[in-house]
């Protein structure tokens, strides 16, 4: 059974570290969103009085969520290929 190259192992570790960091940042954004909603007394993004900062943070959080999904999809095939070998 051939072991993964040093490059493959390093790239995989870097992707996992990046995903972990992005998850942490997404959690921070979720806390910030909750805090803004608490201060405004409004948690309905469809409301005209919903805080603009919370809307912006939601957009950033959603972008991070998409980025994480793309990165996780990249990690999966690489992990399956090394297990199949």
PDB file of C-alpha atoms in Angstrom:
ATOM      1  CA  UNK A   1       0.000   0.000   0.000  1.00  0.00           C
ATOM      2  CA  UNK A   2       1.698   3.227  -1.124  1.00  0.00           C
ATOM      3  CA  UNK A   3       1.650   6.009   1.399  1.00  0.00           C
ATOM      4  CA  UNK A   4       0.542   9.489   0.361  1.00  0.00           C
ATOM      5  CA  UNK A   5       3.308  11.804  -0.745  1.00  0.00           C
ATOM      6  CA  UNK A   6       4.562  14.478   1.604  1.00  0.00           C
ATOM      7  CA  UNK A   7       2.871  17.103  -0.579  1.00  0.00           C
ATOM      8  CA  UNK A   8      -0.496  15.306  -0.446  1.00  0.00           C
ATOM      9  CA  UNK A   9      -0.266  14.901   3.326  1.00  0.00           C
ATOM     10  CA  UNK A  10       0.719  18.549   3.819  1.00  0.00           C
ATOM     11  CA  UNK A  11      -2.016  19.805   1.484  1.00  0.00           C
ATOM     12  CA  UNK A  12      -4.599  17.712   3.291  1.00  0.00           C
ATOM     13  CA  UNK A  13      -3.467  19.007   6.685  1.00  0.00           C
ATOM     14  CA  UNK A  14      -3.563  22.575   5.410  1.00  0.00           C
ATOM     15  CA  UNK A  15      -7.094  22.115   4.070  1.00  0.00           C
ATOM     16  CA  UNK A  16      -8.245  20.656   7.379  1.00  0.00           C
ATOM     17  CA  UNK A  17      -6.630  23.548   9.258  1.00  0.00           C
ATOM     18  CA  UNK A  18      -8.283  26.072   6.940  1.00  0.00           C
ATOM     19  CA  UNK A  19     -11.692  24.409   7.339  1.00  0.00           C
ATOM     20  CA  UNK A  20     -11.274  24.419  11.106  1.00  0.00           C
ATOM     21  CA  UNK A  21     -10.329  28.109  11.085  1.00  0.00           C
ATOM     22  CA  UNK A  22     -13.280  29.019   8.874  1.00  0.00           C
ATOM     23  CA  UNK A  23     -15.652  27.080  11.160  1.00  0.00           C
ATOM     24  CA  UNK A  24     -14.291  29.022  14.132  1.00  0.00           C
ATOM     25  CA  UNK A  25     -14.784  32.317  12.298  1.00  0.00           C
ATOM     26  CA  UNK A  26     -18.322  31.300  11.342  1.00  0.00           C
ATOM     27  CA  UNK A  27     -19.103  30.622  15.022  1.00  0.00           C
ATOM     28  CA  UNK A  28     -17.756  34.064  15.924  1.00  0.00           C
ATOM     29  CA  UNK A  29     -20.018  35.634  13.283  1.00  0.00           C
ATOM     30  CA  UNK A  30     -23.014  33.725  14.638  1.00  0.00           C
ATOM     31  CA  UNK A  31     -22.325  35.093  18.124  1.00  0.00           C
ATOM     32  CA  UNK A  32     -21.963  38.613  16.716  1.00  0.00           C
ATOM     33  CA  UNK A  33     -25.250  38.241  14.823  1.00  0.00           C
ATOM     34  CA  UNK A  34     -27.019  37.078  17.994  1.00  0.00           C
ATOM     35  CA  UNK A  35     -25.565  40.035  19.912  1.00  0.00           C
ATOM     36  CA  UNK A  36     -26.711  42.553  17.286  1.00  0.00           C
ATOM     37  CA  UNK A  37     -30.183  41.006  17.245  1.00  0.00           C
ATOM     38  CA  UNK A  38     -30.316  41.119  21.045  1.00  0.00           C
ATOM     39  CA  UNK A  39     -29.287  44.784  21.125  1.00  0.00           C
ATOM     40  CA  UNK A  40     -31.852  45.693  18.463  1.00  0.00           C
ATOM     41  CA  UNK A  41     -34.565  43.494  19.964  1.00  0.00           C
ATOM     42  CA  UNK A  42     -35.260  42.136  16.492  1.00  0.00           C
ATOM     43  CA  UNK A  43     -34.284  38.736  15.119  1.00  0.00           C
ATOM     44  CA  UNK A  44     -36.339  38.860  11.915  1.00  0.00           C
ATOM     45  CA  UNK A  45     -34.071  39.510   8.917  1.00  0.00           C
ATOM     46  CA  UNK A  46     -37.130  40.371   6.847  1.00  0.00           C
ATOM     47  CA  UNK A  47     -38.071  43.234   9.142  1.00  0.00           C
ATOM     48  CA  UNK A  48     -37.400  46.818   8.083  1.00  0.00           C
ATOM     49  CA  UNK A  49     -35.894  47.504  11.513  1.00  0.00           C
ATOM     50  CA  UNK A  50     -33.486  44.562  11.443  1.00  0.00           C
ATOM     51  CA  UNK A  51     -29.934  45.813  12.068  1.00  0.00           C
ATOM     52  CA  UNK A  52     -27.870  46.391   8.917  1.00  0.00           C
ATOM     53  CA  UNK A  53     -24.753  45.039  10.633  1.00  0.00           C
ATOM     54  CA  UNK A  54     -26.539  41.766  11.371  1.00  0.00           C
ATOM     55  CA  UNK A  55     -27.546  41.493   7.701  1.00  0.00           C
ATOM     56  CA  UNK A  56     -23.952  42.040   6.641  1.00  0.00           C
ATOM     57  CA  UNK A  57     -22.691  39.496   9.160  1.00  0.00           C
ATOM     58  CA  UNK A  58     -25.281  36.979   7.960  1.00  0.00           C
ATOM     59  CA  UNK A  59     -24.042  37.424   4.407  1.00  0.00           C
ATOM     60  CA  UNK A  60     -20.436  36.861   5.500  1.00  0.00           C
ATOM     61  CA  UNK A  61     -21.454  33.795   7.506  1.00  0.00           C
ATOM     62  CA  UNK A  62     -23.299  32.345   4.522  1.00  0.00           C
ATOM     63  CA  UNK A  63     -20.256  32.939   2.292  1.00  0.00           C
ATOM     64  CA  UNK A  64     -18.062  31.141   4.817  1.00  0.00           C
ATOM     65  CA  UNK A  65     -20.535  28.261   4.935  1.00  0.00           C
ATOM     66  CA  UNK A  66     -20.304  27.946   1.145  1.00  0.00           C
ATOM     67  CA  UNK A  67     -16.509  28.102   1.226  1.00  0.00           C
ATOM     68  CA  UNK A  68     -16.374  25.406   3.893  1.00  0.00           C
ATOM     69  CA  UNK A  69     -18.626  23.132   1.839  1.00  0.00           C
ATOM     70  CA  UNK A  70     -16.397  23.575  -1.231  1.00  0.00           C
ATOM     71  CA  UNK A  71     -13.241  22.837   0.777  1.00  0.00           C
ATOM     72  CA  UNK A  72     -14.805  19.803   2.440  1.00  0.00           C
ATOM     73  CA  UNK A  73     -15.758  18.478  -0.989  1.00  0.00           C
ATOM     74  CA  UNK A  74     -12.102  18.839  -2.026  1.00  0.00           C
ATOM     75  CA  UNK A  75     -10.874  16.958   1.038  1.00  0.00           C
ATOM     76  CA  UNK A  76     -13.304  14.041   0.605  1.00  0.00           C
ATOM     77  CA  UNK A  77     -12.083  12.750  -2.782  1.00  0.00           C
ATOM     78  CA  UNK A  78      -8.466  12.998  -1.654  1.00  0.00           C
ATOM     79  CA  UNK A  79      -9.244  11.046   1.509  1.00  0.00           C
ATOM     80  CA  UNK A  80     -11.156   8.385  -0.410  1.00  0.00           C
ATOM     81  CA  UNK A  81      -8.344   8.009  -2.945  1.00  0.00           C
ATOM     82  CA  UNK A  82      -5.718   7.454  -0.249  1.00  0.00           C
ATOM     83  CA  UNK A  83      -7.944   4.905   1.519  1.00  0.00           C
ATOM     84  CA  UNK A  84      -8.646   3.032  -1.714  1.00  0.00           C
ATOM     85  CA  UNK A  85      -4.948   2.693  -2.568  1.00  0.00           C
TER      86      UNK A  85
END
